[in-house]
Coordinates of N, CA and C in Angstrom, one line a residue:
X1 N 60.4 -65.4 -24.1 CA 60.4 -66.3 -23.0 C 58.8 -67.4 -23.4
X2 N 59.0 -68.6 -24.2 CA 58.8 -69.2 -25.3 C 58.3 -70.6 -24.0
X3 N 56.8 -70.4 -23.3 CA 56.4 -71.8 -22.4 C 56.5 -73.2 -23.0
X4 N 57.1 -73.7 -22.5 CA 57.1 -75.9 -22.7 C 56.1 -75.9 -21.4
X5 N 55.2 -77.1 -22.3 CA 54.7 -77.8 -21.4 C 54.9 -79.0 -21.8
X6 N 55.5 -80.0 -22.4 CA 56.5 -81.0 -22.5 C 57.9 -80.9 -22.1
X7 N 58.6 -81.9 -22.1 CA 60.1 -81.7 -22.6 C 60.6 -82.6 -20.7
X8 N 61.7 -82.7 -21.1 CA 62.6 -83.1 -19.9 C 62.9 -81.8 -19.0
X9 N 62.5 -82.6 -17.7 CA 62.6 -81.5 -16.7 C 64.0 -81.3 -16.6
X10 N 64.6 -82.4 -16.3 CA 66.3 -82.6 -16.4 C 66.9 -81.5 -16.7
X11 N 66.3 -81.6 -18.1 CA 67.0 -79.4 -19.0 C 66.6 -78.9 -18.7
X12 N 65.5 -78.8 -18.0 CA 64.8 -77.5 -17.3 C 66.1 -76.9 -16.1
X13 N 66.3 -78.1 -15.1 CA 66.5 -77.7 -13.8 C 68.8 -78.1 -14.6
X14 N 68.9 -77.9 -15.8 CA 70.4 -78.4 -16.1 C 70.5 -76.9 -16.5
X15 N 69.3 -76.2 -16.2 CA 70.2 -74.3 -16.5 C 70.1 -73.7 -15.8
X16 N 70.5 -74.4 -15.0 CA 70.8 -73.4 -14.0 C 72.0 -73.9 -13.6
X17 N 73.4 -73.3 -13.4 CA 75.1 -73.7 -12.7 C 74.3 -73.9 -11.6
X18 N 75.5 -75.1 -11.2 CA 75.6 -75.6 -9.6 C 77.2 -75.8 -9.8
X19 N 77.7 -75.4 -8.9 CA 78.9 -75.3 -8.3 C 79.0 -77.5 -8.0
X20 N 80.5 -77.7 -7.9 CA 80.3 -79.6 -7.2 C 81.6 -79.6 -6.7
X21 N 80.5 -80.2 -5.8 CA 80.8 -80.9 -4.1 C 81.2 -82.4 -4.3
X22 N 82.5 -82.6 -3.5 CA 82.7 -84.4 -3.4 C 82.4 -84.3 -1.8
X23 N 81.8 -85.1 -0.9 CA 81.6 -85.8 0.1 C 81.4 -86.8 0.4
X24 N 82.5 -87.3 1.3 CA 83.7 -88.0 1.6 C 84.3 -88.5 3.5
X25 N 84.2 -89.6 3.6 CA 84.7 -89.4 4.6 C 84.7 -90.9 4.8
X26 N 85.6 -91.5 6.6 CA 86.0 -92.8 6.2 C 85.2 -93.8 7.4
X27 N 86.0 -94.9 6.6 CA 84.4 -96.3 6.9 C 84.8 -96.9 6.7
X28 N 84.9 -98.1 7.7 CA 86.1 -98.8 7.8 C 88.0 -99.2 7.2
X29 N 88.0 -97.2 8.0 CA 89.5 -97.3 7.7 C 89.3 -97.1 6.2
X30 N 89.0 -96.8 5.9 CA 88.8 -96.7 3.8 C 87.7 -95.3 4.1
X31 N 88.6 -94.9 2.7 CA 87.2 -93.4 2.0 C 86.3 -93.4 1.1
X32 N 85.4 -93.5 1.6 CA 83.9 -93.0 1.0 C 82.8 -92.4 0.4
X33 N 82.7 -92.1 -0.9 CA 82.5 -91.1 -1.7 C 81.6 -90.9 -2.5
X34 N 80.7 -89.4 -3.2 CA 80.4 -88.9 -3.8 C 80.3 -87.7 -4.4
X35 N 80.3 -87.7 -5.1 CA 79.9 -86.3 -6.3 C 78.7 -85.7 -6.0
X36 N 78.6 -84.3 -5.3 CA 76.5 -83.5 -5.2 C 76.9 -82.2 -6.1
X37 N 75.8 -82.3 -7.0 CA 75.7 -80.7 -7.4 C 75.2 -79.8 -7.0
X38 N 74.2 -80.2 -5.8 CA 73.5 -79.4 -5.0 C 73.9 -79.1 -3.8
X39 N 74.7 -78.6 -3.6 CA 75.2 -77.7 -1.9 C 75.0 -76.5 -2.3
X40 N 74.6 -76.4 -0.7 CA 73.8 -74.6 -0.5 C 74.2 -74.5 0.4
X41 N 74.6 -72.7 1.1 CA 74.7 -73.0 1.5 C 73.5 -72.5 2.5
X42 N 72.9 -73.0 3.8 CA 71.9 -72.9 4.7 C 71.9 -71.2 5.1
X43 N 72.5 -71.1 6.6 CA 72.5 -70.8 7.7 C 74.2 -70.5 8.1
X44 N 74.5 -69.1 8.9 CA 75.5 -68.6 9.6 C 75.3 -69.1 10.6
X45 N 74.3 -69.0 11.7 CA 74.5 -69.5 13.0 C 72.3 -70.1 13.1
X46 N 73.0 -71.8 13.4 CA 74.7 -72.2 13.7 C 74.9 -72.0 11.7
X47 N 76.0 -72.8 11.9 CA 76.9 -72.7 10.7 C 76.4 -74.2 9.8
X48 N 75.0 -74.3 8.8 CA 74.9 -75.0 8.4 C 74.9 -75.0 6.9
X49 N 75.1 -76.3 5.9 CA 75.0 -76.1 4.8 C 74.2 -77.0 3.8
X50 N 73.7 -77.7 2.7 CA 72.8 -78.6 2.3 C 73.4 -79.3 1.3
X51 N 73.1 -80.8 1.4 CA 73.1 -80.9 -0.2 C 71.8 -82.5 0.0
X52 N 71.7 -82.2 -2.0 CA 70.6 -83.6 -2.4 C 71.2 -84.7 -2.8
X53 N 71.4 -85.9 -2.2 CA 71.5 -87.1 -2.1 C 70.2 -87.8 -3.2
X54 N 70.7 -89.1 -4.4 CA 69.6 -89.6 -4.8 C 69.5 -90.2 -3.6
X55 N 68.0 -91.1 -3.7 CA 67.8 -92.2 -2.7 C 68.5 -93.4 -3.3
X56 N 68.9 -93.7 -4.6 CA 69.2 -95.0 -4.7 C 70.3 -95.4 -4.2
X57 N 71.3 -94.4 -4.0 CA 72.9 -94.3 -4.2 C 73.1 -95.2 -2.4
X58 N 74.3 -96.7 -3.5 CA 74.6 -97.0 -2.2 C 75.8 -96.5 -1.9
X59 N 76.7 -95.7 -2.1 CA 77.5 -94.5 -0.6 C 76.0 -93.9 -0.1
X60 N 75.6 -93.7 0.4 CA 74.9 -92.1 0.6 C 74.9 -93.3 2.0
X61 N 74.2 -94.3 2.4 CA 73.1 -94.8 3.4 C 74.7 -95.2 5.2
X62 N 75.6 -95.1 3.8 CA 77.3 -95.2 4.5 C 77.7 -94.1 5.2
X63 N 77.5 -93.3 4.3 CA 77.4 -91.1 4.7 C 77.8 -90.7 5.9
X64 N 75.7 -91.0 5.4 CA 75.2 -90.4 6.6 C 75.2 -91.4 8.1
X65 N 75.6 -92.5 7.9 CA 76.2 -93.3 9.4 C 76.8 -92.8 10.3
X66 N 77.8 -92.0 9.4 CA 79.5 -91.6 10.2 C 79.2 -90.4 10.9
X67 N 80.0 -90.0 11.5 CA 79.7 -89.2 12.2 C 80.7 -87.9 12.2
X68 N 80.5 -87.8 11.3 CA 81.7 -87.0 10.8 C 82.2 -87.1 8.9
X69 N 81.9 -86.0 8.0 CA 81.8 -86.1 6.7 C 82.5 -85.3 6.0
X70 N 83.1 -84.8 5.2 CA 84.1 -83.6 5.2 C 83.7 -83.6 3.5
X71 N 83.6 -82.2 2.8 CA 82.8 -81.6 1.5 C 84.0 -80.4 0.7
X72 N 84.3 -81.2 0.0 CA 85.4 -80.4 -0.8 C 85.0 -79.9 -1.8
X73 N 84.4 -78.5 -2.0 CA 84.5 -77.8 -2.6 C 84.8 -77.6 -4.2
X74 N 84.8 -78.6 -5.0 CA 86.2 -78.5 -6.2 C 86.2 -77.8 -7.4
X75 N 87.9 -77.9 -7.2 CA 89.0 -76.6 -8.7 C 88.6 -77.0 -9.9
X76 N 88.4 -76.1 -10.5 CA 87.8 -75.7 -12.4 C 88.8 -77.1 -12.7
X77 N 89.5 -77.4 -12.8 CA 90.6 -78.6 -13.2 C 90.3 -79.9 -12.8
X78 N 89.3 -80.3 -11.3 CA 89.2 -81.5 -10.8 C 87.8 -82.3 -11.5
X79 N 87.3 -82.5 -13.1 CA 86.4 -82.3 -13.9 C 86.7 -84.7 -13.4
X80 N 87.9 -84.4 -13.5 CA 87.8 -86.1 -13.2 C 87.9 -86.2 -11.9
X81 N 88.0 -85.8 -11.5 CA 87.8 -86.5 -9.5 C 85.5 -86.2 -9.1
X82 N 85.5 -85.6 -10.0 CA 83.9 -85.6 -10.0 C 83.6 -86.9 -10.9
X83 N 84.1 -87.0 -11.7 CA 83.4 -88.2 -12.6 C 83.8 -89.3 -12.0
X84 N 85.5 -89.4 -11.3 CA 85.4 -90.5 -10.8 C 84.6 -91.3 -9.4
X85 N 84.4 -89.8 -8.7 CA 83.6 -90.0 -7.3 C 81.8 -90.1 -8.1
X86 N 81.7 -90.1 -9.3 CA 80.1 -90.2 -9.5 C 80.2 -91.9 -10.2
X87 N 80.9 -92.5 -10.2 CA 81.1 -93.4 -11.0 C 80.4 -94.4 -10.0
X88 N 79.9 -95.9 -10.6 CA 79.2 -97.3 -9.6 C 81.5 -97.7 -8.9
X89 N 81.5 -98.6 -8.1 CA 81.9 -99.4 -7.7 C 82.8 -98.8 -6.3
X90 N 83.6 -99.8 -5.9 CA 84.4 -99.0 -4.9 C 86.1 -98.3 -5.1
X91 N 86.1 -98.3 -6.2 CA 87.7 -97.9 -6.3 C 87.7 -96.8 -6.8
X92 N 86.2 -96.1 -6.6 CA 86.6 -94.2 -6.7 C 87.4 -93.6 -6.0
X93 N 88.6 -94.3 -5.4 CA 89.0 -93.3 -5.1 C 91.1 -93.8 -5.3
X94 N 90.9 -94.3 -6.0 CA 92.6 -95.1 -6.6 C 92.5 -94.2 -7.6
X95 N 94.3 -93.1 -7.3 CA 94.4 -92.2 -8.4 C 93.9 -90.9 -7.8
X96 N 93.1 -91.1 -7.0 CA 93.4 -89.5 -6.1 C 94.0 -88.9 -5.4
X97 N 94.3 -88.0 -4.7 CA 94.6 -87.3 -3.9 C 93.5 -86.8 -3.0
X98 N 94.4 -87.3 -1.1 CA 92.6 -86.7 -0.4 C 93.5 -86.8 0.4
X99 N 92.9 -86.9 2.2 CA 93.1 -86.9 2.9 C 92.3 -87.2 3.9
X100 N 92.8 -87.9 5.3 CA 92.0 -88.2 6.2 C 91.7 -86.3 7.7
X101 N 90.7 -86.1 8.0 CA 90.6 -84.9 9.3 C 90.6 -86.0 10.5
X102 N 90.9 -85.5 11.6 CA 90.9 -86.2 12.7 C 89.4 -86.9 13.3
X103 N 88.3 -85.8 12.7 CA 87.2 -87.1 13.3 C 86.8 -88.0 12.3
X104 N 87.6 -88.1 11.3 CA 86.8 -89.0 10.2 C 86.7 -88.7 8.7
X105 N 86.1 -87.6 8.6 CA 86.0 -86.7 7.5 C 86.8 -86.7 6.7
X106 N 87.2 -87.0 4.5 CA 87.6 -86.8 4.6 C 87.3 -85.4 3.3
X107 N 88.7 -85.5 3.1 CA 89.0 -83.6 1.9 C 89.2 -84.4 0.5
X108 N 89.2 -83.6 -0.4 CA 89.6 -83.8 -1.8 C 91.3 -83.2 -1.3
X109 N 92.5 -83.3 -1.9 CA 93.5 -82.2 -2.2 C 92.5 -81.4 -3.2
X110 N 93.9 -80.1 -4.4 CA 93.0 -79.4 -4.1 C 92.1 -78.6 -4.3
X111 N 91.0 -78.8 -3.8 CA 89.8 -78.4 -4.2 C 90.0 -76.8 -2.8
X112 N 89.2 -75.9 -3.4 CA 89.2 -74.9 -3.6 C 88.6 -74.2 -1.9
X113 N 88.0 -74.7 -1.6 CA 87.6 -74.9 0.2 C 87.0 -76.3 0.4
X114 N 87.3 -76.1 2.1 CA 86.7 -78.3 2.2 C 85.6 -77.3 3.6
X115 N 84.9 -78.8 4.1 CA 84.5 -78.7 5.2 C 84.0 -79.3 6.2
X116 N 84.2 -79.7 7.5 CA 84.8 -80.6 8.4 C 82.8 -80.8 9.0
X117 N 82.0 -81.7 8.8 CA 80.6 -81.3 8.9 C 80.2 -82.7 9.9
X118 N 79.5 -82.3 10.6 CA 78.2 -83.5 11.4 C 76.6 -83.3 10.3
X119 N 76.4 -84.7 10.8 CA 74.1 -84.2 10.5 C 73.6 -83.8 10.8
X120 N 72.9 -83.0 10.5 CA 72.0 -82.4 11.6 C 70.5 -82.6 11.5
X121 N 70.5 -83.2 10.3 CA 68.6 -83.9 9.7 C 69.0 -84.0 8.4
X122 N 68.0 -85.0 8.3 CA 67.3 -85.2 7.1 C 66.2 -85.1 6.8
X123 N 65.9 -84.5 5.5 CA 64.4 -84.3 5.2 C 64.5 -85.3 3.5
X124 N 63.0 -85.9 4.0 CA 62.9 -87.1 2.0 C 62.3 -86.0 1.4
X125 N 62.6 -86.1 0.6 CA 62.2 -85.6 -0.8 C 61.9 -86.4 -1.5
X126 N 61.3 -87.1 -2.6 CA 60.7 -86.6 -3.4 C 61.9 -88.4 -3.7
X127 N 63.2 -88.1 -4.6 CA 63.7 -88.9 -5.2 C 65.2 -88.9 -4.8
X128 N 65.2 -87.3 -4.0 CA 66.5 -87.2 -3.5 C 66.0 -87.7 -1.9
X129 N 67.2 -86.9 -0.7 CA 67.3 -87.0 0.1 C 67.6 -86.2 1.0
X130 N 67.3 -84.6 1.3 CA 68.0 -83.5 1.7 C 68.7 -82.9 3.6
X131 N 70.1 -83.0 3.2 CA 70.8 -83.5 4.7 C 71.6 -82.8 4.6
X132 N 70.8 -81.6 5.7 CA 71.1 -80.4 6.8 C 73.0 -81.1 7.3
X133 N 73.9 -80.4 6.7 CA 75.3 -81.2 7.3 C 75.7 -79.8 8.4
X134 N 76.2 -79.9 10.2 CA 76.6 -78.8 10.5 C 78.1 -78.4 10.7
X135 N 78.3 -77.5 10.2 CA 80.2 -76.9 9.7 C 80.2 -76.8 10.8
X136 N 81.1 -78.1 11.0 CA 82.9 -77.7 12.6 C 83.9 -77.1 12.4
X137 N 84.6 -76.9 10.9 CA 85.8 -76.3 10.6 C 86.0 -76.4 9.7
X138 N 85.9 -75.4 8.9 CA 87.0 -74.7 7.0 C 87.7 -74.1 6.8
X139 N 88.0 -74.7 5.8 CA 89.1 -74.3 5.1 C 89.3 -73.7 3.8
X140 N 90.0 -72.6 3.2 CA 89.5 -71.7 1.6 C 90.8 -72.1 1.1
X141 N 90.9 -72.2 -0.8 CA 91.9 -71.5 -1.1 C 91.5 -70.8 -2.3
X142 N 91.4 -69.4 -2.1 CA 91.2 -68.7 -2.2 C 91.7 -68.0 -3.9
X143 N 92.5 -68.8 -4.0 CA 93.5 -68.9 -5.8 C 93.2 -69.3 -6.1
X144 N 92.1 -70.3 -6.6 CA 91.6 -71.1 -7.2 C 89.7 -71.0 -8.0
X145 N 89.4 -71.6 -9.5 CA 88.3 -71.3 -9.6 C 87.6 -72.8 -9.7
X146 N 85.9 -72.6 -9.3 CA 85.1 -74.1 -9.2 C 85.2 -74.7 -10.3
X147 N 84.6 -75.8 -9.8 CA 84.0 -76.9 -10.9 C 82.6 -76.1 -11.1
X148 N 82.3 -75.9 -12.1 CA 80.6 -75.8 -12.8 C 80.7 -76.4 -13.3
X149 N 79.0 -77.1 -13.1 CA 78.3 -78.5 -13.5 C 77.1 -76.5 -14.0
X150 N 77.0 -77.5 -15.6 CA 75.8 -76.4 -16.0 C 75.4 -77.5 -17.9
X151 N 74.3 -77.5 -17.9 CA 73.7 -78.4 -19.0 C 74.2 -79.3 -19.2
X152 N 74.6 -80.1 -18.4 CA 74.8 -81.3 -18.0 C 76.7 -81.9 -18.4
X153 N 77.4 -80.2 -18.8 CA 78.8 -80.4 -18.5 C 79.3 -80.0 -17.8
X154 N 80.3 -80.2 -17.2 CA 81.4 -79.9 -16.8 C 81.9 -78.4 -17.0
X155 N 82.3 -76.8 -16.6 CA 82.5 -76.0 -17.0 C 83.5 -75.4 -15.9
X156 N 84.0 -74.1 -17.2 CA 84.6 -73.2 -15.9 C 84.0 -71.9 -15.7
X157 N 84.2 -70.9 -14.7 CA 84.2 -69.7 -15.2 C 85.2 -68.3 -15.9
X158 N 84.7 -68.2 -16.5 CA 85.0 -66.9 -16.9 C 85.9 -65.6 -16.2
X159 N 87.1 -66.4 -16.5 CA 87.9 -65.5 -15.4 C 88.2 -63.4 -15.6
X160 N 87.4 -63.4 -17.0 CA 87.5 -62.4 -17.3 C 87.2 -60.8 -16.7
X161 N 87.1 -60.0 -17.4 CA 86.4 -59.3 -16.3 C 85.8 -59.0 -15.3
X162 N 85.8 -58.8 -14.2 CA 84.3 -58.4 -13.1 C 82.9 -57.4 -13.5
X163 N 82.1 -57.7 -12.8 CA 81.6 -56.7 -13.5 C 81.4 -56.4 -11.7
X164 N 81.0 -54.4 -11.4 CA 81.2 -54.1 -10.3 C 79.8 -54.2 -10.0

């Protein structure tokens, strides 16, 4: 490995592939949401997950003030959904399939997993906010592959032979 002292830190971070999650809820009777690629499982007891959101996000202050937030792990063919949720503006949900949960979280249709969450804690983290979310309920659609973000591109997992 050749050490680089100079370069773009984003490029270095982009070497690590991540899944893509839609974080959404009902705000004033309408869906609000954004895409995050920093979703991580944290704890089984209590059930906690984390996401990181840019401090400049205009959607994040809306979501974090709500009692429930839905997290949808996007499937390999939902890159357009992810792009829509990453765009600025108020028309992100036009043409997207989604459904609201009873407590107010919103899940994206056809996602491979969904989580009904509430805010557990937030931690300032430089130009982002680290949010710890408590999972109250979850759903799994095990027969679909996840959307992966790597090297600033959406990718699919290789569904070839699995290692033992």
